[in-house]
Structure formats: C-alpha cells, structure tokens
Amino acid sequence: MARRKKIYEGKAKILYEGPEPGTIVQYFKDDATAFNAEKKDVIDGKGVLNNRLSEFFMTGLTQIGIPNHFIRRLNMREQLVRNCEIVPLEVIVRNYAAGSMSKRLGIAEGTQLPRPIVEYCYKDDSLGDPLVTEEHIAAFGWASQQDMEDILSLALRVNDFMSGVMLAVGIRLVDFKIEIGRVYEGDYQRLIVADEISPDSCRLWDIETGQKLDKDVFRRDLGSLTDAYSEVARRLGVLPGNNVTKPTLIN
Ligand code: TMP
C-alpha cells in the first residue's frame, strides 16, 4: 500500500491525508492517557471500540441533521472524515456534577445540575487545557460571537441526542466533551462537530448501579477499560452478543 502522509499524531488518534481533497483518515490508537498524559497505557482493543462507537454516534447526529465530520468507516481502526480547521476549544457539556467541576465548585459527584452547563477550555496541552470564558474567546479571536452561538447550539443538540440514546440503554450521560471544526463552502464557513465522540470523551454511568463505563475507569483504576467500553457498545447494538470483551465486530 502506498505510504500515506501523516498530518498529525495526538494522544489517542493519528490523522493521515485522505484519498480525496478535503478528507482525512482518522486512525484510532489503543493508547490511553489521562491527566495531560501523566498517566499512560496501551489498552488492547480501545481504538477499535472507539472507532465503532464514534461512527455510531456521528451517524446518529447526521440522521437528525447535526452537521459533523464523519464520512464513512474504512476499517477496524480508521474512518474517513472531512478535513476541517479545529476551533481551539474543548466544549464541555455537563448534566450532573463530576470531575473537575465537582473539584472546582465543591459539588458532590452525581448531583444533578439545574440545567445543562456548557464550559469552554482552551485547547493547549502545554497549559493543561485551561478553563476560559467567552470573554477570553472573543478577545483572543479564537471564535466570533456568531461562532459561539452556533457552538452553543451544536453542543446542546448533541447533548439532547446523546442523553436520549444513552438513557434508552440504561446509561446516564453525566458530561462530555466535543470539538468543533470549521469548514469552508464557497464564500461561506460552517461549524461542524469534529474529532470523536466516544467513552474517552464522555462520562457514562449505569443508571441502576452507578457503575462507570467511560475513561474514568482508566483515570481512577476501576477495572478493565475494554470491558467498560464493550458494555457500552453491546448495549447500543454496536457489538453482538453478551459480555463481549474482545471486539468481535458485526458489519
Ligand atoms: P473534566 O471533569 O475532567 O473537566 O471532564 C469533563 C468531560 O470532558 C468528561 O466527560 C471527560 C472529557 N474530557 C476529555 O474528553 N478530554 C480531556 O482532556 C478532559 C480533561 C476531559
């Protein structure tokens, strides 16, 4: 196979030049990191699961008219996506207090928030992705006022979709992070959901037991990450059978 040009390598994914202009191949690695890569491991099968789960969620977004970068899955670890300029923000939506919000504000993990709360972090690993306000975003020109309105609307729509999909399989969507891409269409620019949506970037708790089914299993040493992600995939019908730990994939 012809050698592809690597465009970027991040902590969990590699981006290669795509086969057609305006496309990118997104390769999901098995690497897991937490606390800005202070904690690292290779988790056999994680990339395969996240490739399938991100495909599942992005396809669902497309079906309800939420624009996103996903074009098609190529193989077990790769998907073809639209090339876009990533807005340098991590957009976090929270339905229940957890993680850094619980620490910052002293709210017990699991407390239901009065309404979904959207937070923005500036995407810069060397700074540890600090929380920023819309004032910083506007003043430093990371996104315009119109962009911020579009980003808020996308984030809340993704939240409604993801909350519903998860609720249907007995999982609470506690919070999640998305990234936003800018694409140009003639004279216009449009914002779309980019990067990935997977248990790496969400907090997912079993509604009955409270069991964590997301990357906190790795962050907090709570057991097998692939078991947790496989359980999410199995409930969503992305993987067949019961208690599949090794990703045996359906087409
Ligand atoms: P936090 O509580 O640590 O700020 O995380 C909020 C949500 O964002 C949680 O679902 C995990 C996700 N997240 C990422 O996807 N990437 C990150 O680098 C961090 C810190 C959080």
PDB file of C-alpha atoms and ligand atoms in Angstrom:
ATOM      1  CA  MET A   1       0.000   0.000   0.000  1.00  0.00           C
ATOM      2  CA  ALA A   2       1.257   3.479  -0.826  1.00  0.00           C
ATOM      3  CA  ARG A   3       2.641   5.261   2.178  1.00  0.00           C
ATOM      4  CA  ARG A   4       0.259   7.905   3.428  1.00  0.00           C
ATOM      5  CA  LYS A   5       1.279  11.273   4.680  1.00  0.00           C
ATOM      6  CA  LYS A   6       0.840  11.665   8.425  1.00  0.00           C
ATOM      7  CA  ILE A   7      -0.672  15.060   9.190  1.00  0.00           C
ATOM      8  CA  TYR A   8      -0.840  14.937  12.963  1.00  0.00           C
ATOM      9  CA  GLU A   9      -0.411  12.500  15.815  1.00  0.00           C
ATOM     10  CA  GLY A  10      -2.315  13.146  19.027  1.00  0.00           C
ATOM     11  CA  LYS A  11      -2.616  11.159  22.229  1.00  0.00           C
ATOM     12  CA  ALA A  12      -5.366   8.815  21.030  1.00  0.00           C
ATOM     13  CA  LYS A  13      -5.509   9.275  17.258  1.00  0.00           C
ATOM     14  CA  ILE A  14      -3.389   9.776  14.158  1.00  0.00           C
ATOM     15  CA  LEU A  15      -4.566  11.821  11.191  1.00  0.00           C
ATOM     16  CA  TYR A  16      -3.420  10.935   7.670  1.00  0.00           C
ATOM     17  CA  GLU A  17      -4.021  12.685   4.403  1.00  0.00           C
ATOM     18  CA  GLY A  18      -7.262  11.341   2.895  1.00  0.00           C
ATOM     19  CA  PRO A  19      -7.761   9.829  -0.558  1.00  0.00           C
ATOM     20  CA  GLU A  20      -9.755  12.803  -1.868  1.00  0.00           C
ATOM     21  CA  PRO A  21      -9.222  16.526  -1.380  1.00  0.00           C
ATOM     22  CA  GLY A  22     -10.835  17.795   1.787  1.00  0.00           C
ATOM     23  CA  THR A  23     -10.730  14.410   3.501  1.00  0.00           C
ATOM     24  CA  ILE A  24      -8.660  12.975   6.338  1.00  0.00           C
ATOM     25  CA  VAL A  25      -8.183   9.433   7.570  1.00  0.00           C
ATOM     26  CA  GLN A  26      -8.617   9.283  11.329  1.00  0.00           C
ATOM     27  CA  TYR A  27      -6.825   6.300  12.915  1.00  0.00           C
ATOM     28  CA  PHE A  28      -7.806   5.296  16.469  1.00  0.00           C
ATOM     29  CA  LYS A  29      -4.860   4.137  18.583  1.00  0.00           C
ATOM     30  CA  ASP A  30      -5.032   1.870  21.611  1.00  0.00           C
ATOM     31  CA  ASP A  31      -3.175   4.453  23.688  1.00  0.00           C
ATOM     32  CA  ALA A  32      -4.944   5.840  26.733  1.00  0.00           C
ATOM     33  CA  THR A  33      -3.740   8.915  28.569  1.00  0.00           C
ATOM     34  CA  ALA A  34      -5.066  10.904  31.494  1.00  0.00           C
ATOM     35  CA  PHE A  35      -4.097  13.999  33.469  1.00  0.00           C
ATOM     36  CA  ASN A  36      -2.475  15.557  30.412  1.00  0.00           C
ATOM     37  CA  ALA A  37      -0.583  12.368  29.587  1.00  0.00           C
ATOM     38  CA  GLU A  38       0.969  12.000  33.061  1.00  0.00           C
ATOM     39  CA  LYS A  39      -0.733   8.593  33.163  1.00  0.00           C
ATOM     40  CA  LYS A  40      -0.362   6.413  30.073  1.00  0.00           C
ATOM     41  CA  ASP A  41      -1.106   2.884  28.958  1.00  0.00           C
ATOM     42  CA  VAL A  42      -1.901   0.866  25.890  1.00  0.00           C
ATOM     43  CA  ILE A  43      -5.335  -0.736  26.157  1.00  0.00           C
ATOM     44  CA  ASP A  44      -5.753  -3.609  23.727  1.00  0.00           C
ATOM     45  CA  GLY A  45      -8.872  -3.039  21.604  1.00  0.00           C
ATOM     46  CA  LYS A  46      -9.714   0.512  22.739  1.00  0.00           C
ATOM     47  CA  GLY A  47      -9.075   2.019  19.301  1.00  0.00           C
ATOM     48  CA  VAL A  48     -11.332  -0.498  17.584  1.00  0.00           C
ATOM     49  CA  LEU A  49     -14.155   0.196  20.039  1.00  0.00           C
ATOM     50  CA  ASN A  50     -13.846   3.976  19.815  1.00  0.00           C
ATOM     51  CA  ASN A  51     -13.760   3.858  16.012  1.00  0.00           C
ATOM     52  CA  ARG A  52     -17.052   1.953  16.035  1.00  0.00           C
ATOM     53  CA  LEU A  53     -18.658   3.999  18.780  1.00  0.00           C
ATOM     54  CA  SER A  54     -17.697   7.342  17.249  1.00  0.00           C
ATOM     55  CA  GLU A  55     -19.093   6.100  13.922  1.00  0.00           C
ATOM     56  CA  PHE A  56     -22.327   5.130  15.680  1.00  0.00           C
ATOM     57  CA  PHE A  57     -22.777   8.496  17.402  1.00  0.00           C
ATOM     58  CA  MET A  58     -21.736  10.645  14.443  1.00  0.00           C
ATOM     59  CA  THR A  59     -24.040   8.685  12.107  1.00  0.00           C
ATOM     60  CA  GLY A  60     -26.878   9.293  14.539  1.00  0.00           C
ATOM     61  CA  LEU A  61     -26.093  13.015  14.574  1.00  0.00           C
ATOM     62  CA  THR A  62     -26.202  13.050  10.770  1.00  0.00           C
ATOM     63  CA  GLN A  63     -29.581  11.303  10.846  1.00  0.00           C
ATOM     64  CA  ILE A  64     -31.058  14.109  12.939  1.00  0.00           C
ATOM     65  CA  GLY A  65     -29.378  16.877  10.969  1.00  0.00           C
ATOM     66  CA  ILE A  66     -26.488  17.798  13.266  1.00  0.00           C
ATOM     67  CA  PRO A  67     -23.545  18.509  10.948  1.00  0.00           C
ATOM     68  CA  ASN A  68     -20.356  16.590  11.708  1.00  0.00           C
ATOM     69  CA  HIS A  69     -17.125  15.483  10.091  1.00  0.00           C
ATOM     70  CA  PHE A  70     -17.870  11.764   9.699  1.00  0.00           C
ATOM     71  CA  ILE A  71     -17.968  10.404   6.128  1.00  0.00           C
ATOM     72  CA  ARG A  72     -17.544   6.629   6.451  1.00  0.00           C
ATOM     73  CA  ARG A  73     -15.697   3.951   8.354  1.00  0.00           C
ATOM     74  CA  LEU A  74     -12.818   2.479   6.383  1.00  0.00           C
ATOM     75  CA  ASN A  75     -11.783  -0.473   8.548  1.00  0.00           C
ATOM     76  CA  MET A  76     -11.455  -1.609  12.158  1.00  0.00           C
ATOM     77  CA  ARG A  77      -9.365   1.367  13.225  1.00  0.00           C
ATOM     78  CA  GLU A  78      -9.886   4.034  10.605  1.00  0.00           C
ATOM     79  CA  GLN A  79     -12.605   6.335   9.432  1.00  0.00           C
ATOM     80  CA  LEU A  80     -12.761   8.890   6.656  1.00  0.00           C
ATOM     81  CA  VAL A  81     -13.694  12.345   7.890  1.00  0.00           C
ATOM     82  CA  ARG A  82     -13.967  15.834   6.474  1.00  0.00           C
ATOM     83  CA  ASN A  83     -10.896  17.951   6.823  1.00  0.00           C
ATOM     84  CA  CYS A  84     -11.656  20.979   8.958  1.00  0.00           C
ATOM     85  CA  GLU A  85      -9.914  23.669  10.926  1.00  0.00           C
ATOM     86  CA  ILE A  86     -10.316  22.776  14.580  1.00  0.00           C
ATOM     87  CA  VAL A  87     -11.555  25.637  16.769  1.00  0.00           C
ATOM     88  CA  PRO A  88      -9.034  25.665  19.650  1.00  0.00           C
ATOM     89  CA  LEU A  89     -11.668  24.949  22.290  1.00  0.00           C
ATOM     90  CA  GLU A  90     -12.820  21.893  24.180  1.00  0.00           C
ATOM     91  CA  VAL A  91     -16.566  22.295  24.529  1.00  0.00           C
ATOM     92  CA  ILE A  92     -17.823  20.505  27.627  1.00  0.00           C
ATOM     93  CA  VAL A  93     -21.484  19.940  28.451  1.00  0.00           C
ATOM     94  CA  ARG A  94     -22.425  18.797  31.934  1.00  0.00           C
ATOM     95  CA  ASN A  95     -25.743  17.393  33.137  1.00  0.00           C
ATOM     96  CA  TYR A  96     -24.512  16.114  36.512  1.00  0.00           C
ATOM     97  CA  ALA A  97     -21.580  17.372  38.556  1.00  0.00           C
ATOM     98  CA  ALA A  98     -18.404  15.294  38.240  1.00  0.00           C
ATOM     99  CA  GLY A  99     -14.683  15.551  37.667  1.00  0.00           C
ATOM    100  CA  SER A 100     -13.129  18.989  37.527  1.00  0.00           C
ATOM    101  CA  MET A 101     -16.434  20.784  38.134  1.00  0.00           C
ATOM    102  CA  SER A 102     -17.011  18.896  41.361  1.00  0.00           C
ATOM    103  CA  LYS A 103     -13.466  19.737  42.479  1.00  0.00           C
ATOM    104  CA  ARG A 104     -13.638  23.376  41.439  1.00  0.00           C
ATOM    105  CA  LEU A 105     -17.048  24.149  42.953  1.00  0.00           C
ATOM    106  CA  GLY A 106     -17.253  21.580  45.761  1.00  0.00           C
ATOM    107  CA  ILE A 107     -20.386  19.921  44.388  1.00  0.00           C
ATOM    108  CA  ALA A 108     -20.704  16.186  45.107  1.00  0.00           C
ATOM    109  CA  GLU A 109     -20.215  13.980  42.055  1.00  0.00           C
ATOM    110  CA  GLY A 110     -23.564  12.835  40.709  1.00  0.00           C
ATOM    111  CA  THR A 111     -25.529  15.932  41.766  1.00  0.00           C
ATOM    112  CA  GLN A 112     -27.985  16.807  39.013  1.00  0.00           C
ATOM    113  CA  LEU A 113     -27.338  20.305  37.701  1.00  0.00           C
ATOM    114  CA  PRO A 114     -30.253  22.771  37.437  1.00  0.00           C
ATOM    115  CA  ARG A 115     -29.766  22.724  33.663  1.00  0.00           C
ATOM    116  CA  PRO A 116     -27.059  21.610  31.247  1.00  0.00           C
ATOM    117  CA  ILE A 117     -23.968  23.744  31.785  1.00  0.00           C
ATOM    118  CA  VAL A 118     -21.585  24.421  28.918  1.00  0.00           C
ATOM    119  CA  GLU A 119     -17.929  25.161  29.629  1.00  0.00           C
ATOM    120  CA  TYR A 120     -15.043  26.032  27.329  1.00  0.00           C
ATOM    121  CA  CYS A 121     -11.394  25.079  27.724  1.00  0.00           C
ATOM    122  CA  TYR A 122      -8.587  26.468  25.609  1.00  0.00           C
ATOM    123  CA  LYS A 123      -7.014  23.567  23.715  1.00  0.00           C
ATOM    124  CA  ASP A 124      -3.369  23.717  24.684  1.00  0.00           C
ATOM    125  CA  ASP A 125      -1.722  20.670  26.238  1.00  0.00           C
ATOM    126  CA  SER A 126       1.265  22.669  27.458  1.00  0.00           C
ATOM    127  CA  LEU A 127      -1.164  24.693  29.603  1.00  0.00           C
ATOM    128  CA  GLY A 128      -3.311  21.692  30.578  1.00  0.00           C
ATOM    129  CA  ASP A 129      -6.363  22.910  28.576  1.00  0.00           C
ATOM    130  CA  PRO A 130      -7.374  25.724  30.974  1.00  0.00           C
ATOM    131  CA  LEU A 131     -10.987  26.742  31.507  1.00  0.00           C
ATOM    132  CA  VAL A 132     -11.737  30.035  29.732  1.00  0.00           C
ATOM    133  CA  THR A 133     -14.709  32.352  29.428  1.00  0.00           C
ATOM    134  CA  GLU A 134     -16.397  33.774  26.335  1.00  0.00           C
ATOM    135  CA  GLU A 135     -14.535  36.997  27.088  1.00  0.00           C
ATOM    136  CA  HIS A 136     -11.191  35.267  26.507  1.00  0.00           C
ATOM    137  CA  ILE A 137     -12.541  33.551  23.403  1.00  0.00           C
ATOM    138  CA  ALA A 138     -13.762  36.836  21.896  1.00  0.00           C
ATOM    139  CA  ALA A 139     -10.773  38.939  22.968  1.00  0.00           C
ATOM    140  CA  PHE A 140      -8.195  36.485  21.639  1.00  0.00           C
ATOM    141  CA  GLY A 141     -10.203  35.826  18.462  1.00  0.00           C
ATOM    142  CA  TRP A 142     -10.497  32.047  18.923  1.00  0.00           C
ATOM    143  CA  ALA A 143     -14.124  32.229  17.771  1.00  0.00           C
ATOM    144  CA  SER A 144     -16.537  35.016  16.818  1.00  0.00           C
ATOM    145  CA  GLN A 145     -19.789  35.868  18.576  1.00  0.00           C
ATOM    146  CA  GLN A 146     -21.712  34.139  15.763  1.00  0.00           C
ATOM    147  CA  ASP A 147     -19.431  31.075  16.090  1.00  0.00           C
ATOM    148  CA  MET A 148     -20.154  30.953  19.817  1.00  0.00           C
ATOM    149  CA  GLU A 149     -23.904  30.997  19.207  1.00  0.00           C
ATOM    150  CA  ASP A 150     -23.519  28.161  16.703  1.00  0.00           C
ATOM    151  CA  ILE A 151     -21.203  26.216  19.038  1.00  0.00           C
ATOM    152  CA  LEU A 152     -23.642  26.529  21.946  1.00  0.00           C
ATOM    153  CA  SER A 153     -26.495  25.336  19.778  1.00  0.00           C
ATOM    154  CA  LEU A 154     -24.467  22.376  18.441  1.00  0.00           C
ATOM    155  CA  ALA A 155     -23.330  21.425  21.948  1.00  0.00           C
ATOM    156  CA  LEU A 156     -26.867  21.438  23.371  1.00  0.00           C
ATOM    157  CA  ARG A 157     -28.250  19.490  20.411  1.00  0.00           C
ATOM    158  CA  VAL A 158     -25.507  16.879  20.783  1.00  0.00           C
ATOM    159  CA  ASN A 159     -26.338  16.737  24.498  1.00  0.00           C
ATOM    160  CA  ASP A 160     -30.016  16.067  23.837  1.00  0.00           C
ATOM    161  CA  PHE A 161     -29.194  13.386  21.281  1.00  0.00           C
ATOM    162  CA  MET A 162     -26.530  11.656  23.369  1.00  0.00           C
ATOM    163  CA  SER A 163     -28.598  11.847  26.584  1.00  0.00           C
ATOM    164  CA  GLY A 164     -31.551  10.192  24.821  1.00  0.00           C
ATOM    165  CA  VAL A 165     -29.506   7.475  23.131  1.00  0.00           C
ATOM    166  CA  MET A 166     -27.815   6.622  26.414  1.00  0.00           C
ATOM    167  CA  LEU A 167     -30.971   6.764  28.517  1.00  0.00           C
ATOM    168  CA  ALA A 168     -32.540   4.221  26.162  1.00  0.00           C
ATOM    169  CA  VAL A 169     -29.843   1.701  27.116  1.00  0.00           C
ATOM    170  CA  GLY A 170     -29.833   2.450  30.847  1.00  0.00           C
ATOM    171  CA  ILE A 171     -26.859   4.802  30.859  1.00  0.00           C
ATOM    172  CA  ARG A 172     -26.698   8.318  32.284  1.00  0.00           C
ATOM    173  CA  LEU A 173     -24.789  10.873  30.227  1.00  0.00           C
ATOM    174  CA  VAL A 174     -23.079  12.770  33.041  1.00  0.00           C
ATOM    175  CA  ASP A 175     -20.973  15.031  30.824  1.00  0.00           C
ATOM    176  CA  PHE A 176     -18.993  15.026  27.600  1.00  0.00           C
ATOM    177  CA  LYS A 177     -16.530  16.992  25.533  1.00  0.00           C
ATOM    178  CA  ILE A 178     -16.737  17.771  21.843  1.00  0.00           C
ATOM    179  CA  GLU A 179     -14.528  19.627  19.437  1.00  0.00           C
ATOM    180  CA  ILE A 180     -15.745  21.846  16.657  1.00  0.00           C
ATOM    181  CA  GLY A 181     -14.371  22.161  13.133  1.00  0.00           C
ATOM    182  CA  ARG A 182     -14.654  24.982  10.656  1.00  0.00           C
ATOM    183  CA  VAL A 183     -15.307  24.051   7.034  1.00  0.00           C
ATOM    184  CA  TYR A 184     -15.434  26.392   4.074  1.00  0.00           C
ATOM    185  CA  GLU A 185     -18.081  26.057   1.387  1.00  0.00           C
ATOM    186  CA  GLY A 186     -17.550  28.679  -1.298  1.00  0.00           C
ATOM    187  CA  ASP A 187     -17.808  32.039   0.429  1.00  0.00           C
ATOM    188  CA  TYR A 188     -19.395  30.516   3.494  1.00  0.00           C
ATOM    189  CA  GLN A 189     -17.949  28.910   6.566  1.00  0.00           C
ATOM    190  CA  ARG A 190     -19.822  26.429   8.678  1.00  0.00           C
ATOM    191  CA  LEU A 191     -19.148  24.830  12.040  1.00  0.00           C
ATOM    192  CA  ILE A 192     -19.459  21.066  12.427  1.00  0.00           C
ATOM    193  CA  VAL A 193     -18.876  18.521  15.177  1.00  0.00           C
ATOM    194  CA  ALA A 194     -15.406  17.017  14.701  1.00  0.00           C
ATOM    195  CA  ASP A 195     -12.795  14.832  16.464  1.00  0.00           C
ATOM    196  CA  GLU A 196     -14.612  11.921  18.156  1.00  0.00           C
ATOM    197  CA  ILE A 197     -17.491  11.080  20.434  1.00  0.00           C
ATOM    198  CA  SER A 198     -16.646   8.005  22.483  1.00  0.00           C
ATOM    199  CA  PRO A 199     -16.346   6.831  26.093  1.00  0.00           C
ATOM    200  CA  ASP A 200     -12.929   8.551  26.062  1.00  0.00           C
ATOM    201  CA  SER A 201     -14.680  11.906  25.905  1.00  0.00           C
ATOM    202  CA  CYS A 202     -17.884  11.258  27.882  1.00  0.00           C
ATOM    203  CA  ARG A 203     -18.818  10.284  31.416  1.00  0.00           C
ATOM    204  CA  LEU A 204     -21.267   7.400  31.259  1.00  0.00           C
ATOM    205  CA  TRP A 205     -22.771   5.855  34.383  1.00  0.00           C
ATOM    206  CA  ASP A 206     -25.057   2.867  34.579  1.00  0.00           C
ATOM    207  CA  ILE A 207     -28.404   4.249  35.758  1.00  0.00           C
ATOM    208  CA  GLU A 208     -29.145   1.363  38.135  1.00  0.00           C
ATOM    209  CA  THR A 209     -25.754   0.720  39.694  1.00  0.00           C
ATOM    210  CA  GLY A 210     -23.809   3.932  39.025  1.00  0.00           C
ATOM    211  CA  GLN A 211     -21.024   1.826  37.500  1.00  0.00           C
ATOM    212  CA  LYS A 212     -18.652   3.929  35.430  1.00  0.00           C
ATOM    213  CA  LEU A 213     -18.473   2.927  31.758  1.00  0.00           C
ATOM    214  CA  ASP A 214     -16.044   5.558  30.489  1.00  0.00           C
ATOM    215  CA  LYS A 215     -12.416   6.687  30.680  1.00  0.00           C
ATOM    216  CA  ASP A 216     -12.700   7.327  34.437  1.00  0.00           C
ATOM    217  CA  VAL A 217     -12.235   3.523  34.701  1.00  0.00           C
ATOM    218  CA  PHE A 218      -8.687   4.152  33.476  1.00  0.00           C
ATOM    219  CA  ARG A 219      -8.151   7.530  35.170  1.00  0.00           C
ATOM    220  CA  ARG A 220      -9.197   6.108  38.557  1.00  0.00           C
ATOM    221  CA  ASP A 221      -8.014   2.478  38.183  1.00  0.00           C
ATOM    222  CA  LEU A 222     -11.502   0.992  38.448  1.00  0.00           C
ATOM    223  CA  GLY A 223     -11.005  -2.138  36.339  1.00  0.00           C
ATOM    224  CA  SER A 224     -10.924  -3.102  32.683  1.00  0.00           C
ATOM    225  CA  LEU A 225     -11.447  -0.230  30.269  1.00  0.00           C
ATOM    226  CA  THR A 226     -12.234  -2.536  27.341  1.00  0.00           C
ATOM    227  CA  ASP A 227     -14.867  -4.326  29.420  1.00  0.00           C
ATOM    228  CA  ALA A 228     -16.497  -0.957  30.152  1.00  0.00           C
ATOM    229  CA  TYR A 229     -16.393   0.265  26.535  1.00  0.00           C
ATOM    230  CA  SER A 230     -17.533  -3.149  25.248  1.00  0.00           C
ATOM    231  CA  GLU A 231     -20.518  -2.958  27.569  1.00  0.00           C
ATOM    232  CA  VAL A 232     -21.493   0.432  26.116  1.00  0.00           C
ATOM    233  CA  ALA A 233     -21.051  -0.937  22.577  1.00  0.00           C
ATOM    234  CA  ARG A 234     -23.017  -4.095  23.381  1.00  0.00           C
ATOM    235  CA  ARG A 235     -25.956  -2.151  24.839  1.00  0.00           C
ATOM    236  CA  LEU A 236     -26.048   0.115  21.807  1.00  0.00           C
ATOM    237  CA  GLY A 237     -26.034  -2.894  19.490  1.00  0.00           C
ATOM    238  CA  VAL A 238     -22.682  -1.924  18.043  1.00  0.00           C
ATOM    239  CA  LEU A 239     -21.208  -5.234  19.179  1.00  0.00           C
ATOM    240  CA  PRO A 240     -23.123  -8.505  19.130  1.00  0.00           C
ATOM    241  CA  GLY A 241     -23.562 -10.935  21.978  1.00  0.00           C
ATOM    242  CA  ASN A 242     -23.210 -10.696  25.729  1.00  0.00           C
ATOM    243  CA  ASN A 243     -20.168  -9.645  27.698  1.00  0.00           C
ATOM    244  CA  VAL A 244     -18.012  -9.277  24.646  1.00  0.00           C
ATOM    245  CA  THR A 245     -14.611  -8.262  25.874  1.00  0.00           C
ATOM    246  CA  LYS A 246     -12.683  -8.759  22.678  1.00  0.00           C
ATOM    247  CA  PRO A 247     -14.205  -6.657  19.948  1.00  0.00           C
ATOM    248  CA  THR A 248     -15.854  -9.226  17.679  1.00  0.00           C
ATOM    249  CA  LEU A 249     -17.377  -6.884  15.158  1.00  0.00           C
ATOM    250  CA  ILE A 250     -20.549  -7.003  13.134  1.00  0.00           C
ATOM    251  CA  ASN A 251     -20.569  -5.351   9.709  1.00  0.00           C
TER     252      ASN A 251
HETATM  253  P1  TMP B   1     -13.432  17.135  33.479  1.00  0.00           P
HETATM  254  O1  TMP B   1     -14.462  16.934  34.544  1.00  0.00           O
HETATM  255  O2  TMP B   1     -12.140  16.432  33.756  1.00  0.00           O
HETATM  256  O3  TMP B   1     -13.236  18.593  33.145  1.00  0.00           O
HETATM  257  O4  TMP B   1     -14.011  16.447  32.150  1.00  0.00           O
HETATM  258  C1  TMP B   1     -15.249  16.830  31.598  1.00  0.00           C
HETATM  259  C2  TMP B   1     -15.580  15.936  30.407  1.00  0.00           C
HETATM  260  O5  TMP B   1     -14.651  16.148  29.351  1.00  0.00           O
HETATM  261  C3  TMP B   1     -15.506  14.445  30.706  1.00  0.00           C
HETATM  262  O6  TMP B   1     -16.577  13.817  30.020  1.00  0.00           O
HETATM  263  C4  TMP B   1     -14.209  13.985  30.119  1.00  0.00           C
HETATM  264  C5  TMP B   1     -13.989  14.944  29.000  1.00  0.00           C
HETATM  265  N1  TMP B   1     -12.580  15.261  28.810  1.00  0.00           N
HETATM  266  C6  TMP B   1     -11.971  14.997  27.596  1.00  0.00           C
HETATM  267  O7  TMP B   1     -12.608  14.477  26.677  1.00  0.00           O
HETATM  268  N2  TMP B   1     -10.674  15.339  27.432  1.00  0.00           N
HETATM  269  C7  TMP B   1      -9.933  15.925  28.401  1.00  0.00           C
HETATM  270  O8  TMP B   1      -8.760  16.212  28.185  1.00  0.00           O
HETATM  271  C8  TMP B   1     -10.576  16.182  29.668  1.00  0.00           C
HETATM  272  C9  TMP B   1      -9.806  16.812  30.788  1.00  0.00           C
HETATM  273  C10 TMP B   1     -11.885  15.842  29.807  1.00  0.00           C
END
